[in-house]
Amino acid sequence: MTAVALTPVEFVNQFYPNFWWIPAGILAAALAIKLPSIIRLWKDPLLRAVGGLLLLACAVFVFVAPSTIARVNRLTGVANFSGPWVYSLLTAFCASCLLLIITWRNGLSDRSDRTRRAMRGVVAVYSCVIVAMWVLFALADVPVERLRDLDTYYANTPFMREMILLYLLAHTVAALVTNGLIWNWIRTDGLDALLRWGLKFLGAGYAAQLLFDAAKLTAVGARWTGRDLDWLSTAVAPPLACLSAVLIAVGFILPHAGQYLHGRWHVRLAHHELRPLYLLMRTVNGGGVPFLLRATPELRLVRRETFIRDVLLPLARFVDEDRRTRSYAAAVALGHPPHRAKALAATVSILDAIDTRNRTREEDGAGARDTTDLLRDIGAVSRALRHPEDVRAVRARAESRTDGRSLTC
């Protein structure tokens, strides 16, 4: 048997019954990613709005699947009841997008009359559109159930024709306005990089929605002129809807997830950078931080920092400040910049203090010292320990200066 390659239209038609579950799954995953933040920060209206928008978008793709359409029609006992139901969900999603973008851009603190009027106008207009669609559906005669091509099959049916056109125009206007707001926002100076990329994904997603609307309107318009371009509605529009859902999900998730991951990365990096100094302090203390299985990265970092400072504090009485000053001068003489020289000098002072402590008794230290700089710069000291050749060079040069001064005396 010879395998025949499927055309793009045939490919979409073959997978159409299950096609809609792909964007539904992606949007559900995006909602699951956001859900912990939404629950933890429930008082944040923007997070709640993003969660509601993702939930609405996911519901649209769940209820537009042919199997769900048939089930809803059967449960209600009304042929094509799913039509206005899906259109209502889609219209509510459009309104949510507009409201979210207006609130997100203007900020929660913006309570200007202009912002309030815009938000009230969006709610009023799209509520009227939803009510009008149900009235038109009630007046229309649509006895034949259509699971895939409701738009084009009833494109010339009185009242149903107006309902289809109404939802498509409402969706197109929302996509145009949202797209315009997003791209104007992208051009604003001073945006965070993650926010700018998130907005770019959102802009691309709403641009795909405009292409979706163009395909649908062209197919419906073709029916009005007696032509058959139904494939635009059943084979071209679905992939565009899927692409739009993916891009919009990424656009809403990226700024928040990116900031979260960026913060986590910095915490883990700081924890890793303290490892050399932590291992050195373990040799002084004879033990380390007890392991906690469920400790968060932030808690592990705090525990490591606390351990290091707790060991450094009594060790500071053995620090030779004159030696630290000479080590700083030696590091500068070796060509290190001031901040690097300061870290190397502190490292040499700590190593010398450990040697002094090991040779003497604990009570033989020089007494209380100002340890502010030493305890504050533990990150720089730990990074300096990763370059033992630099530490040895500074230490050797500082010792040679000491020996030279002794011979002179």
CSV table of C-alpha atoms in Angstrom, one decimal:
chain,number,residue,atom,x,y,z
A,1,MET,CA,0.0,0.0,0.0
A,2,THR,CA,1.4,3.4,-1.0
A,3,ALA,CA,1.2,6.1,1.7
A,4,VAL,CA,-0.3,9.3,0.5
A,5,ALA,CA,1.0,12.6,2.0
A,6,LEU,CA,-1.7,14.6,3.7
A,7,THR,CA,-2.2,18.2,2.7
A,8,PRO,CA,-2.3,20.8,5.6
A,9,VAL,CA,-6.1,21.0,5.3
A,10,GLU,CA,-6.5,17.2,5.4
A,11,PHE,CA,-4.0,17.0,8.3
A,12,VAL,CA,-6.1,19.4,10.4
A,13,ASN,CA,-9.3,17.8,9.4
A,14,GLN,CA,-8.0,14.4,10.5
A,15,PHE,CA,-6.9,15.6,13.9
A,16,TYR,CA,-9.7,18.2,14.4
A,17,PRO,CA,-11.7,16.2,17.1
A,18,ASN,CA,-8.6,16.1,19.4
A,19,PHE,CA,-6.9,19.3,18.1
A,20,TRP,CA,-8.5,21.6,20.7
A,21,TRP,CA,-7.2,19.7,23.7
A,22,ILE,CA,-3.6,20.8,22.9
A,23,PRO,CA,-4.1,24.5,23.7
A,24,ALA,CA,-6.4,23.5,26.5
A,25,GLY,CA,-3.6,21.5,28.1
A,26,ILE,CA,-1.1,24.2,27.6
A,27,LEU,CA,-3.3,26.8,29.2
A,28,ALA,CA,-4.1,24.4,32.0
A,29,ALA,CA,-0.4,24.0,32.6
A,30,ALA,CA,0.1,27.7,32.6
A,31,LEU,CA,-2.7,28.1,35.1
A,32,ALA,CA,-1.2,25.3,37.3
A,33,ILE,CA,2.2,27.2,37.2
A,34,LYS,CA,0.5,30.4,38.3
A,35,LEU,CA,-1.8,28.8,40.9
A,36,PRO,CA,0.6,28.7,43.9
A,37,SER,CA,1.4,32.4,43.4
A,38,ILE,CA,-2.3,33.2,43.1
A,39,ILE,CA,-3.2,31.3,46.3
A,40,ARG,CA,-0.2,32.7,48.2
A,41,LEU,CA,-0.9,36.3,47.0
A,42,TRP,CA,-4.7,36.1,46.7
A,43,LYS,CA,-5.1,39.8,47.6
A,44,ASP,CA,-3.2,40.8,44.5
A,45,PRO,CA,-5.9,41.7,41.9
A,46,LEU,CA,-3.6,41.4,38.9
A,47,LEU,CA,-2.7,37.8,39.8
A,48,ARG,CA,-6.3,37.0,40.3
A,49,ALA,CA,-7.1,38.6,36.9
A,50,VAL,CA,-4.4,36.6,35.2
A,51,GLY,CA,-5.7,33.4,36.8
A,52,GLY,CA,-9.3,34.2,35.7
A,53,LEU,CA,-8.2,35.0,32.2
A,54,LEU,CA,-6.2,31.7,31.8
A,55,LEU,CA,-9.2,29.8,33.2
A,56,LEU,CA,-11.6,31.4,30.7
A,57,ALA,CA,-9.2,30.7,27.8
A,58,CYS,CA,-8.9,27.1,28.9
A,59,ALA,CA,-12.7,26.8,29.2
A,60,VAL,CA,-13.0,28.1,25.6
A,61,PHE,CA,-10.8,25.4,24.2
A,62,VAL,CA,-12.4,22.7,26.3
A,63,PHE,CA,-16.0,23.6,25.3
A,64,VAL,CA,-15.1,24.1,21.6
A,65,ALA,CA,-13.9,20.5,21.2
A,66,PRO,CA,-16.5,18.5,19.1
A,67,SER,CA,-16.9,15.9,21.9
A,68,THR,CA,-17.7,18.6,24.4
A,69,ILE,CA,-20.0,20.4,22.0
A,70,ALA,CA,-22.0,17.2,21.5
A,71,ARG,CA,-22.2,16.5,25.2
A,72,VAL,CA,-23.4,20.0,26.1
A,73,ASN,CA,-26.0,19.9,23.4
A,74,ARG,CA,-27.2,16.5,24.6
A,75,LEU,CA,-27.3,17.6,28.3
A,76,THR,CA,-29.3,20.7,27.5
A,77,GLY,CA,-31.6,19.1,24.9
A,78,VAL,CA,-31.1,22.1,22.6
A,79,ALA,CA,-29.4,21.6,19.2
A,80,ASN,CA,-26.4,23.9,18.9
A,81,PHE,CA,-26.7,25.2,22.4
A,82,SER,CA,-22.9,25.1,22.5
A,83,GLY,CA,-22.7,27.8,19.9
A,84,PRO,CA,-23.8,30.8,22.0
A,85,TRP,CA,-22.2,29.2,25.0
A,86,VAL,CA,-18.7,29.0,23.4
A,87,TYR,CA,-19.2,32.5,21.8
A,88,SER,CA,-20.1,33.9,25.3
A,89,LEU,CA,-17.0,32.4,26.8
A,90,LEU,CA,-14.9,33.8,24.0
A,91,THR,CA,-16.5,37.2,24.4
A,92,ALA,CA,-15.9,37.2,28.2
A,93,PHE,CA,-12.3,36.2,27.5
A,94,CYS,CA,-11.9,39.2,25.1
A,95,ALA,CA,-13.3,41.6,27.8
A,96,SER,CA,-11.0,40.1,30.4
A,97,CYS,CA,-8.0,40.7,28.2
A,98,LEU,CA,-8.9,44.3,27.7
A,99,LEU,CA,-9.5,44.8,31.4
A,100,LEU,CA,-6.3,43.1,32.4
A,101,ILE,CA,-4.2,45.1,30.0
A,102,ILE,CA,-5.8,48.4,31.1
A,103,THR,CA,-5.2,47.6,34.8
A,104,TRP,CA,-1.8,46.1,34.2
A,105,ARG,CA,-0.5,49.1,32.3
A,106,ASN,CA,-2.0,51.9,34.3
A,107,GLY,CA,-1.2,50.2,37.6
A,108,LEU,CA,-3.4,49.3,40.6
A,109,SER,CA,-2.9,52.8,42.1
A,110,ASP,CA,-4.4,54.5,39.0
A,111,ARG,CA,-8.0,55.4,40.0
A,112,SER,CA,-8.4,58.2,37.4
A,113,ASP,CA,-11.8,58.9,35.9
A,114,ARG,CA,-10.4,57.9,32.5
A,115,THR,CA,-9.3,54.5,33.6
A,116,ARG,CA,-12.6,53.8,35.5
A,117,ARG,CA,-14.6,54.9,32.4
A,118,ALA,CA,-12.6,52.6,30.2
A,119,MET,CA,-13.1,49.6,32.4
A,120,ARG,CA,-16.8,50.3,32.9
A,121,GLY,CA,-17.2,50.8,29.1
A,122,VAL,CA,-15.6,47.4,28.4
A,123,VAL,CA,-17.8,45.6,30.9
A,124,ALA,CA,-20.9,47.3,29.6
A,125,VAL,CA,-20.3,46.7,25.9
A,126,TYR,CA,-19.2,43.1,26.2
A,127,SER,CA,-22.1,42.3,28.6
A,128,CYS,CA,-24.5,43.7,26.1
A,129,VAL,CA,-22.8,41.6,23.3
A,130,ILE,CA,-23.3,38.4,25.3
A,131,VAL,CA,-26.9,39.2,26.0
A,132,ALA,CA,-27.6,40.1,22.4
A,133,MET,CA,-26.1,36.8,21.2
A,134,TRP,CA,-28.4,34.7,23.4
A,135,VAL,CA,-31.4,36.8,22.2
A,136,LEU,CA,-30.4,36.3,18.6
A,137,PHE,CA,-29.9,32.5,19.2
A,138,ALA,CA,-33.3,32.2,20.7
A,139,LEU,CA,-34.9,33.9,17.7
A,140,ALA,CA,-32.9,31.8,15.2
A,141,ASP,CA,-34.0,28.4,13.7
A,142,VAL,CA,-31.0,26.1,14.0
A,143,PRO,CA,-32.4,22.5,14.1
A,144,VAL,CA,-29.4,20.7,12.5
A,145,GLU,CA,-26.5,20.1,15.0
A,146,ARG,CA,-23.1,21.2,13.6
A,147,LEU,CA,-20.0,20.2,15.6
A,148,ARG,CA,-17.4,21.8,13.4
A,149,ASP,CA,-18.8,24.3,10.9
A,150,LEU,CA,-21.6,26.1,12.8
A,151,ASP,CA,-20.3,29.5,11.6
A,152,THR,CA,-20.4,28.8,7.9
A,153,TYR,CA,-23.3,26.3,7.8
A,154,TYR,CA,-25.7,29.0,9.4
A,155,ALA,CA,-23.9,32.0,7.8
A,156,ASN,CA,-27.1,32.9,5.8
A,157,THR,CA,-29.7,32.0,8.5
A,158,PRO,CA,-31.7,34.9,9.9
A,159,PHE,CA,-30.7,36.0,13.4
A,160,MET,CA,-28.0,33.3,13.5
A,161,ARG,CA,-26.1,35.3,10.8
A,162,GLU,CA,-26.2,38.4,13.0
A,163,MET,CA,-25.1,36.4,16.1
A,164,ILE,CA,-22.1,35.0,14.3
A,165,LEU,CA,-21.1,38.4,12.9
A,166,LEU,CA,-21.6,40.0,16.3
A,167,TYR,CA,-19.2,37.6,18.1
A,168,LEU,CA,-16.6,37.9,15.3
A,169,LEU,CA,-16.7,41.7,15.3
A,170,ALA,CA,-16.5,41.8,19.1
A,171,HIS,CA,-13.5,39.5,19.1
A,172,THR,CA,-11.8,41.4,16.3
A,173,VAL,CA,-12.3,44.8,18.0
A,174,ALA,CA,-11.0,43.4,21.3
A,175,ALA,CA,-7.9,41.9,19.6
A,176,LEU,CA,-7.2,45.1,17.7
A,177,VAL,CA,-7.5,47.3,20.8
A,178,THR,CA,-5.5,44.9,23.0
A,179,ASN,CA,-2.8,44.6,20.4
A,180,GLY,CA,-2.6,48.4,20.0
A,181,LEU,CA,-2.3,48.8,23.8
A,182,ILE,CA,0.4,46.2,24.1
A,183,TRP,CA,2.6,47.5,21.3
A,184,ASN,CA,2.3,51.0,22.5
A,185,TRP,CA,3.3,49.7,25.9
A,186,ILE,CA,6.3,47.8,24.5
A,187,ARG,CA,7.7,51.1,23.1
A,188,THR,CA,7.7,52.7,26.5
A,189,ASP,CA,11.2,53.4,27.9
A,190,GLY,CA,12.4,51.8,31.1
A,191,LEU,CA,10.5,48.5,30.9
A,192,ASP,CA,11.9,45.4,32.6
A,193,ALA,CA,13.4,43.0,30.1
A,194,LEU,CA,11.2,40.1,31.1
A,195,LEU,CA,8.1,42.3,31.0
A,196,ARG,CA,9.1,43.5,27.5
A,197,TRP,CA,9.5,40.0,26.2
A,198,GLY,CA,6.2,38.9,27.8
A,199,LEU,CA,4.5,41.8,26.1
A,200,LYS,CA,6.0,40.8,22.8
A,201,PHE,CA,4.6,37.3,23.2
A,202,LEU,CA,1.2,38.7,24.0
A,203,GLY,CA,1.4,41.0,21.0
A,204,ALA,CA,2.2,38.1,18.8
A,205,GLY,CA,-0.6,36.1,20.3
A,206,TYR,CA,-3.2,38.7,19.7
A,207,ALA,CA,-1.9,39.2,16.2
A,208,ALA,CA,-2.6,35.5,15.6
A,209,GLN,CA,-6.1,36.1,16.9
A,210,LEU,CA,-6.5,38.8,14.3
A,211,LEU,CA,-5.5,36.2,11.6
A,212,PHE,CA,-8.0,33.8,13.2
A,213,ASP,CA,-10.8,36.5,12.9
A,214,ALA,CA,-9.7,37.2,9.3
A,215,ALA,CA,-10.0,33.5,8.4
A,216,LYS,CA,-13.4,33.2,10.0
A,217,LEU,CA,-14.8,36.4,8.5
A,218,THR,CA,-13.6,35.5,5.1
A,219,ALA,CA,-15.2,32.1,5.2
A,220,VAL,CA,-18.5,33.5,6.5
A,221,GLY,CA,-18.4,36.3,3.9
A,222,ALA,CA,-17.7,33.8,1.1
A,223,ARG,CA,-21.0,32.0,2.1
A,224,TRP,CA,-22.8,35.3,1.7
A,225,THR,CA,-21.6,35.5,-1.9
A,226,GLY,CA,-22.4,31.9,-2.7
A,227,ARG,CA,-18.9,30.6,-2.5
A,228,ASP,CA,-17.4,27.8,-0.4
A,229,LEU,CA,-14.3,28.7,1.6
A,230,ASP,CA,-15.3,26.7,4.7
A,231,TRP,CA,-11.7,25.3,4.9
A,232,LEU,CA,-10.6,28.7,6.2
A,233,SER,CA,-12.9,28.3,9.2
A,234,THR,CA,-12.3,24.6,9.8
A,235,ALA,CA,-8.7,24.1,8.8
A,236,VAL,CA,-6.9,27.4,9.0
A,237,ALA,CA,-8.5,29.1,12.0
A,238,PRO,CA,-8.0,26.2,14.5
A,239,PRO,CA,-4.1,26.2,14.2
A,240,LEU,CA,-4.1,30.0,14.5
A,241,ALA,CA,-6.3,29.7,17.7
A,242,CYS,CA,-3.8,27.1,19.1
A,243,LEU,CA,-0.8,29.3,18.3
A,244,SER,CA,-2.5,32.3,19.9
A,245,ALA,CA,-3.3,30.4,23.0
A,246,VAL,CA,0.4,29.3,23.4
A,247,LEU,CA,1.8,32.7,22.8
A,248,ILE,CA,-0.7,34.4,25.2
A,249,ALA,CA,0.0,31.8,27.9
A,250,VAL,CA,3.8,32.4,27.5
A,251,GLY,CA,3.3,36.2,27.5
A,252,PHE,CA,1.4,36.2,30.8
A,253,ILE,CA,3.6,33.6,32.5
A,254,LEU,CA,7.1,34.9,31.4
A,255,PRO,CA,7.3,38.1,33.4
A,256,HIS,CA,6.2,36.4,36.7
A,257,ALA,CA,7.9,33.1,36.2
A,258,GLY,CA,11.0,34.8,34.8
A,259,GLN,CA,11.3,37.0,37.9
A,260,TYR,CA,10.7,34.0,40.2
A,261,LEU,CA,13.4,31.9,38.4
A,262,HIS,CA,15.8,34.9,38.3
A,263,GLY,CA,15.4,35.4,42.0
A,264,ARG,CA,15.9,31.7,42.7
A,265,TRP,CA,19.0,31.6,40.5
A,266,HIS,CA,20.5,34.4,42.4
A,267,VAL,CA,19.8,32.7,45.8
A,268,ARG,CA,21.3,29.5,44.6
A,269,LEU,CA,24.3,31.3,43.1
A,270,ALA,CA,24.9,33.1,46.4
A,271,HIS,CA,24.7,29.8,48.3
A,272,HIS,CA,27.2,28.3,45.9
A,273,GLU,CA,29.6,31.3,46.1
A,274,LEU,CA,29.8,30.9,49.9
A,275,ARG,CA,30.9,27.3,49.7
A,276,PRO,CA,34.7,27.9,49.9
A,277,LEU,CA,34.4,30.1,53.0
A,278,TYR,CA,31.8,27.7,54.5
A,279,LEU,CA,34.2,24.8,54.1
A,280,LEU,CA,37.0,26.8,55.6
A,281,MET,CA,34.8,27.7,58.6
A,282,ARG,CA,33.9,24.1,59.1
A,283,THR,CA,37.6,23.3,59.7
A,284,VAL,CA,37.6,26.0,62.4
A,285,ASN,CA,34.3,25.0,64.0
A,286,GLY,CA,34.7,21.2,63.6
A,287,GLY,CA,31.2,20.9,62.1
A,288,GLY,CA,28.7,22.4,59.7
A,289,VAL,CA,25.1,23.3,59.2
A,290,PRO,CA,22.8,20.4,59.9
A,291,PHE,CA,21.0,19.2,56.7
A,292,LEU,CA,17.3,19.9,56.4
A,293,LEU,CA,15.5,17.9,53.8
A,294,ARG,CA,12.6,20.4,53.2
A,295,ALA,CA,14.6,23.6,53.6
A,296,THR,CA,14.0,26.2,50.9
A,297,PRO,CA,16.9,27.7,49.0
A,298,GLU,CA,16.4,30.9,50.8
A,299,LEU,CA,16.6,29.2,54.2
A,300,ARG,CA,19.7,27.3,53.2
A,301,LEU,CA,21.4,30.5,52.2
A,302,VAL,CA,20.4,32.2,55.5
A,303,ARG,CA,21.7,29.2,57.5
A,304,ARG,CA,25.0,29.2,55.6
A,305,GLU,CA,25.5,32.9,56.1
A,306,THR,CA,24.6,32.7,59.8
A,307,PHE,CA,27.0,29.8,60.3
A,308,ILE,CA,29.9,31.6,58.6
A,309,ARG,CA,29.3,34.8,60.7
A,310,ASP,CA,28.9,32.9,63.9
A,311,VAL,CA,32.4,31.3,63.3
A,312,LEU,CA,34.0,34.5,62.1
A,313,LEU,CA,32.9,36.5,65.1
A,314,PRO,CA,35.1,34.8,67.8
A,315,LEU,CA,37.8,34.3,65.2
A,316,ALA,CA,38.1,38.1,64.7
A,317,ARG,CA,40.0,38.5,67.9
A,318,PHE,CA,43.0,36.9,66.3
A,319,VAL,CA,42.9,39.2,63.2
A,320,ASP,CA,46.1,41.3,62.9
A,321,GLU,CA,44.9,44.7,61.6
A,322,ASP,CA,48.4,45.8,60.7
A,323,ARG,CA,48.9,42.6,58.6
A,324,ARG,CA,45.5,43.2,57.0
A,325,THR,CA,46.6,46.7,56.0
A,326,ARG,CA,49.9,45.4,54.5
A,327,SER,CA,48.0,42.7,52.7
A,328,TYR,CA,45.7,45.3,51.1
A,329,ALA,CA,48.8,47.3,50.0
A,330,ALA,CA,50.4,44.1,48.6
A,331,ALA,CA,47.2,43.3,46.6
A,332,VAL,CA,47.0,46.8,45.2
A,333,ALA,CA,50.8,46.6,44.3
A,334,LEU,CA,50.1,43.3,42.5
A,335,GLY,CA,47.6,45.1,40.2
A,336,HIS,CA,44.2,44.2,41.8
A,337,PRO,CA,41.5,46.8,41.9
A,338,PRO,CA,40.5,48.2,45.3
A,339,HIS,CA,37.4,46.1,45.9
A,340,ARG,CA,39.3,42.9,44.9
A,341,ALA,CA,42.3,43.9,47.0
A,342,LYS,CA,40.1,44.5,50.0
A,343,ALA,CA,38.6,41.0,49.6
A,344,LEU,CA,42.1,39.4,49.2
A,345,ALA,CA,43.4,41.2,52.3
A,346,ALA,CA,40.4,40.0,54.4
A,347,THR,CA,41.0,36.5,53.1
A,348,VAL,CA,44.7,36.6,54.1
A,349,SER,CA,43.7,38.0,57.5
A,350,ILE,CA,41.2,35.2,58.1
A,351,LEU,CA,43.8,32.5,57.1
A,352,ASP,CA,46.4,34.1,59.4
A,353,ALA,CA,43.8,34.3,62.2
A,354,ILE,CA,43.1,30.6,61.9
A,355,ASP,CA,46.8,29.8,62.0
A,356,THR,CA,47.2,32.1,65.1
A,357,ARG,CA,44.2,30.5,66.8
A,358,ASN,CA,45.6,27.0,66.2
A,359,ARG,CA,48.9,27.9,67.7
A,360,THR,CA,47.5,29.7,70.8
A,361,ARG,CA,44.7,29.2,73.3
A,362,GLU,CA,41.2,30.6,72.7
A,363,GLU,CA,41.6,33.2,75.5
A,364,ASP,CA,44.9,34.6,74.1
A,365,GLY,CA,43.2,36.7,71.4
A,366,ALA,CA,43.5,40.4,71.3
A,367,GLY,CA,40.0,41.1,72.5
A,368,ALA,CA,37.0,42.8,70.8
A,369,ARG,CA,37.5,44.2,67.3
A,370,ASP,CA,35.3,46.0,64.8
A,371,THR,CA,34.1,43.1,62.6
A,372,THR,CA,31.6,45.0,60.5
A,373,ASP,CA,33.5,44.9,57.2
A,374,LEU,CA,34.7,41.3,57.8
A,375,LEU,CA,31.2,40.0,58.4
A,376,ARG,CA,29.6,42.1,55.6
A,377,ASP,CA,32.1,41.0,52.9
A,378,ILE,CA,31.8,37.2,53.3
A,379,GLY,CA,30.7,36.8,49.7
A,380,ALA,CA,33.8,38.6,48.3
A,381,VAL,CA,36.0,36.7,50.7
A,382,SER,CA,34.5,33.4,49.6
A,383,ARG,CA,35.0,34.3,45.9
A,384,ALA,CA,38.7,35.2,46.7
A,385,LEU,CA,39.2,31.7,48.2
A,386,ARG,CA,38.4,30.3,44.8
A,387,HIS,CA,41.7,31.7,43.5
A,388,PRO,CA,44.3,30.4,46.0
A,389,GLU,CA,47.2,31.5,43.7
A,390,ASP,CA,46.2,35.1,44.2
A,391,VAL,CA,45.8,34.6,47.9
A,392,ARG,CA,49.3,33.0,48.1
A,393,ALA,CA,50.8,35.8,46.1
A,394,VAL,CA,49.3,38.5,48.4
A,395,ARG,CA,50.3,36.6,51.5
A,396,ALA,CA,53.9,36.1,50.3
A,397,ARG,CA,54.2,39.8,49.3
A,398,ALA,CA,52.8,40.9,52.7
A,399,GLU,CA,55.2,38.6,54.5
A,400,SER,CA,58.2,39.9,52.5
A,401,ARG,CA,57.2,43.5,53.5
A,402,THR,CA,57.1,42.4,57.1
A,403,ASP,CA,60.5,40.8,56.8
A,404,GLY,CA,62.0,43.8,55.1
A,405,ARG,CA,60.7,46.1,57.7
A,406,SER,CA,62.1,43.9,60.5
A,407,LEU,CA,65.6,43.9,58.8
A,408,THR,CA,65.5,47.7,58.4
A,409,CYS,CA,64.7,48.0,62.1
